[in-house]
Coordinates of C-alpha atoms in Angstrom, one line a residue:
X26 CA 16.4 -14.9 -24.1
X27 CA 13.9 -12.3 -22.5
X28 CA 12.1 -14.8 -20.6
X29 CA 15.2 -16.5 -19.1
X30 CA 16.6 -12.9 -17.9
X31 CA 13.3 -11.9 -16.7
X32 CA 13.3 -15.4 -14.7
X33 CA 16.5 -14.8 -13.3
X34 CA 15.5 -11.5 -12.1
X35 CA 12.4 -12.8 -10.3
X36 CA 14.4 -15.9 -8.9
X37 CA 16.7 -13.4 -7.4
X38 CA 14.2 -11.4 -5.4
X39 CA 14.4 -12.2 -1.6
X40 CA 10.6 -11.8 -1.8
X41 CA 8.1 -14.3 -2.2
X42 CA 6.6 -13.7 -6.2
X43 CA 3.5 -15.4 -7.8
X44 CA 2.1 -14.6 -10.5
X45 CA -1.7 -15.9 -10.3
X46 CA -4.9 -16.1 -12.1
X47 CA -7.8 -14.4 -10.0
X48 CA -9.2 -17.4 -8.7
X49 CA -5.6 -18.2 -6.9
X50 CA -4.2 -20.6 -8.8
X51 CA -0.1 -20.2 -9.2
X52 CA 0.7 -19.7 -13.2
X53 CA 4.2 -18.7 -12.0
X54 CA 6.4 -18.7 -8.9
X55 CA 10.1 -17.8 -7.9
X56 CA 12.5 -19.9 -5.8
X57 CA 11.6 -18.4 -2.7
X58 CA 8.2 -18.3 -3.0
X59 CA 7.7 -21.4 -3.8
X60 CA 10.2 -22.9 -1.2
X61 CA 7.4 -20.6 1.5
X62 CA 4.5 -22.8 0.5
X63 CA 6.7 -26.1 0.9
X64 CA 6.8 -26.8 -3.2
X65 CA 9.7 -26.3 -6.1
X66 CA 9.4 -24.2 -8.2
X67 CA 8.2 -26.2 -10.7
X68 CA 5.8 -27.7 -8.9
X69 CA 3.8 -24.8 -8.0
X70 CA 2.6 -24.2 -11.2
X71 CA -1.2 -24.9 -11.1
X72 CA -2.0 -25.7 -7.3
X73 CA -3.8 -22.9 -5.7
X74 CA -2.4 -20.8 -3.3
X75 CA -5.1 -20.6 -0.9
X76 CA -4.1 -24.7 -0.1
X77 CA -1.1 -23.6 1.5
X78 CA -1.7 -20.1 3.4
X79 CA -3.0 -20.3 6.6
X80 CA -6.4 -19.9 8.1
X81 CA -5.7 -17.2 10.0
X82 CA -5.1 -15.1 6.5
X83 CA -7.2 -17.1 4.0
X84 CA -9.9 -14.7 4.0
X85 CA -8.3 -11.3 4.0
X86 CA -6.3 -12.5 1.0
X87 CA -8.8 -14.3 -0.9
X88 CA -10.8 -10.7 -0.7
X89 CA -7.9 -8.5 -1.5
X90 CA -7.1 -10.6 -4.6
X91 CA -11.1 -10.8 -5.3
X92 CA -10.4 -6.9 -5.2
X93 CA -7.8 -6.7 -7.0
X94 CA -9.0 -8.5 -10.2
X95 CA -12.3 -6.5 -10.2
X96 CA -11.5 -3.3 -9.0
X97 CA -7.6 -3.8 -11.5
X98 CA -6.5 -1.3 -9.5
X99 CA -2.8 -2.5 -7.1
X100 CA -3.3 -2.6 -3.6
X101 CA -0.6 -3.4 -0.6
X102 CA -1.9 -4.2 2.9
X103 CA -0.2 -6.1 5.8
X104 CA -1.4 -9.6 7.4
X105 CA -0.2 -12.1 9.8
X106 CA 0.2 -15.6 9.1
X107 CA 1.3 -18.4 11.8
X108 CA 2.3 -15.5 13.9
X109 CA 4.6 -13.6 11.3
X110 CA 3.7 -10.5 9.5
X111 CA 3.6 -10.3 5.6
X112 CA 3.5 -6.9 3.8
X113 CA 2.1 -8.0 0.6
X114 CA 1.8 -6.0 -3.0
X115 CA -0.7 -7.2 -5.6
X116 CA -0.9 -6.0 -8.8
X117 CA -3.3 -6.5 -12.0
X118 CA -1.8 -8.0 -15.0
X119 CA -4.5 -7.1 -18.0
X120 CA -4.9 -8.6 -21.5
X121 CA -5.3 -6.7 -24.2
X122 CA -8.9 -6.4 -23.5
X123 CA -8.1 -4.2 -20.3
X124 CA -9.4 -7.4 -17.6
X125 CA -7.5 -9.0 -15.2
X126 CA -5.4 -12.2 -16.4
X127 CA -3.4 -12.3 -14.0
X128 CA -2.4 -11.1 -10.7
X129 CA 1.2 -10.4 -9.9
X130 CA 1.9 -10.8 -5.9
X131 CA 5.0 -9.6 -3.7
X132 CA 4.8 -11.2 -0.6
X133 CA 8.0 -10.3 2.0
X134 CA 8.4 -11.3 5.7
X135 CA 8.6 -8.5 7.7
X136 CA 8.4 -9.9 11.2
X137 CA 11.8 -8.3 12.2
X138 CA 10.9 -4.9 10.8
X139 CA 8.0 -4.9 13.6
X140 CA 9.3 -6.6 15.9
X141 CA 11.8 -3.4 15.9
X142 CA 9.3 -1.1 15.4
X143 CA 7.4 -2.5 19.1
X144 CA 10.9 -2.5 20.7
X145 CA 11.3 1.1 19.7
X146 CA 8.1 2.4 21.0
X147 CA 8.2 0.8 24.1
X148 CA 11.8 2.6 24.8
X149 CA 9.8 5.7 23.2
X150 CA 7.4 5.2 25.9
X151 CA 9.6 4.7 28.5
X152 CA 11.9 7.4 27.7
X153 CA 8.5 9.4 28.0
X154 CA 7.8 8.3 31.7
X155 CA 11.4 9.2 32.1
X156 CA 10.9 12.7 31.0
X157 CA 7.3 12.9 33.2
X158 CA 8.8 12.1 36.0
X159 CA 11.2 15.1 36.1
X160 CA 9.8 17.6 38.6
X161 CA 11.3 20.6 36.1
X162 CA 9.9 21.7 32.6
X163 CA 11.7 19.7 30.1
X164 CA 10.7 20.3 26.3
X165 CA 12.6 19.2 23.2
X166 CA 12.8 21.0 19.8
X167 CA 13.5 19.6 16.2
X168 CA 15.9 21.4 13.5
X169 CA 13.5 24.4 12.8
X170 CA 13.5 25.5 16.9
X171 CA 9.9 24.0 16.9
X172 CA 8.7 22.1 19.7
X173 CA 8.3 18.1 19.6
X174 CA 7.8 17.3 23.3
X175 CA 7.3 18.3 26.8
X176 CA 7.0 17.5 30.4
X177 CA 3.8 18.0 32.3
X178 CA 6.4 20.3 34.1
X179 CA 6.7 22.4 31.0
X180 CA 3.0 22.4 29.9
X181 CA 1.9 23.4 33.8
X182 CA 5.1 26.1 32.9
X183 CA 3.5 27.8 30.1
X184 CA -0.2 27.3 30.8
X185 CA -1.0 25.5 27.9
X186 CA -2.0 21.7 26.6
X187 CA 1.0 19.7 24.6
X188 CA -1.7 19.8 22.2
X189 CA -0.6 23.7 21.9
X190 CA 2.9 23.6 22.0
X191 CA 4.1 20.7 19.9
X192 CA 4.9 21.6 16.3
X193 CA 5.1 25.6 17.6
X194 CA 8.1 27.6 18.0
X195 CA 8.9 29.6 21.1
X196 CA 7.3 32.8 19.5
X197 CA 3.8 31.2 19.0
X198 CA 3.8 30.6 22.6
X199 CA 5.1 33.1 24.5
X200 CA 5.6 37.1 25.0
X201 CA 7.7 38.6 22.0
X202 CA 9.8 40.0 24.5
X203 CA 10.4 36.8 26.3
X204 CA 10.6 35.0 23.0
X205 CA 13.6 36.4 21.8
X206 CA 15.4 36.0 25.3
X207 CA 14.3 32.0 25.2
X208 CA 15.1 31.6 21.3
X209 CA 18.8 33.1 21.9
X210 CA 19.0 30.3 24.9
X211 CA 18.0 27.6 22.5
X212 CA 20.2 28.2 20.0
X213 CA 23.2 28.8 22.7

């Protein structure tokens, strides 16, 4: 009864799951890892992994499992396969002797995750040339009244590098006496 509820918890995972001895070979896979490599599920058992990953990521995962088993420590690291990115988890599974038996491996497609992440640095970077290009100082503060950004204008403004500013308030960086007056404006 344990098994088949720990099997239906596995199957239901939207990640990719192995289990696997150290030299690759699949002792156990769920639905949708199996359906990745092209196999059922029951057919996985046995064939070795490394037949049906790519050769662009062969290597780095044949090493980090290698690692795995030796070091039996977990370890997560990020790859790309047939031009889609794979955040993968591998973990030791130890007999009662303390070595590796087997190797448990979480393997999820995280393609759109960067492919949003690029999108939203290059509108962080062109919100930047945005800011750049305005001939007055600009700055921008987070919840504590520290500063997060600048202009050029604003750095050429108080005489210092953004390097000196960012993650100060307005009372590491300027006059006391001035520093109140700009704080109160802030917070207007």
């Amino acid at each position: 009864e344990r098994d088949r509820i720990m099997r239906a918890i596995i199957d239901a995972s939207y990640e990719s799951i192995y289990l696997l001895h150290p030299d690759g070979t699949i002792e156990m896979s769920n639905e949708i890892g199996a359906a990745k490599i092209g196999l059922r599920k029951d057919d996985a058992k046995g064939k070795n992994i490394f037949e049906y990953v790519g050769p662009g990521a062969v290597q780095k995962r044949k090493e980090m499992l290698q690692k795995v088993s030796t070091e039996t420590l977990p370890i997560r690291f990020v790859d790309v396969e047939a031009g889609k990115w794979f955040e993968n988890s591998l973990y030791p599974v130890l007999d009662d002797d303390g070595r590796v038996e087997y190797v448990a491996v979480f393997t999820q497609d995280i393609s759109e995750r960067k492919a949003m992440e690029s999108k939203l640095k290059e509108q962080a970077e062109f919100l930047q040339s945005l800011i750049e290009a305005i001939p007055n100082p600009v700055f921008f503060k987070d919840a504590e009244m520290r500063y997060t950004g600048c202009n050029r204008a604003f750095e050429e403004f108080r005489g210092l590098q953004r390097e000196e500013i960012i993650g100060k308030t307005v009372f590491d960086i300027s006059p006391p006496e001035l520093a109140v007056i700009y704080d109160a404006a802030d917070r207007e």
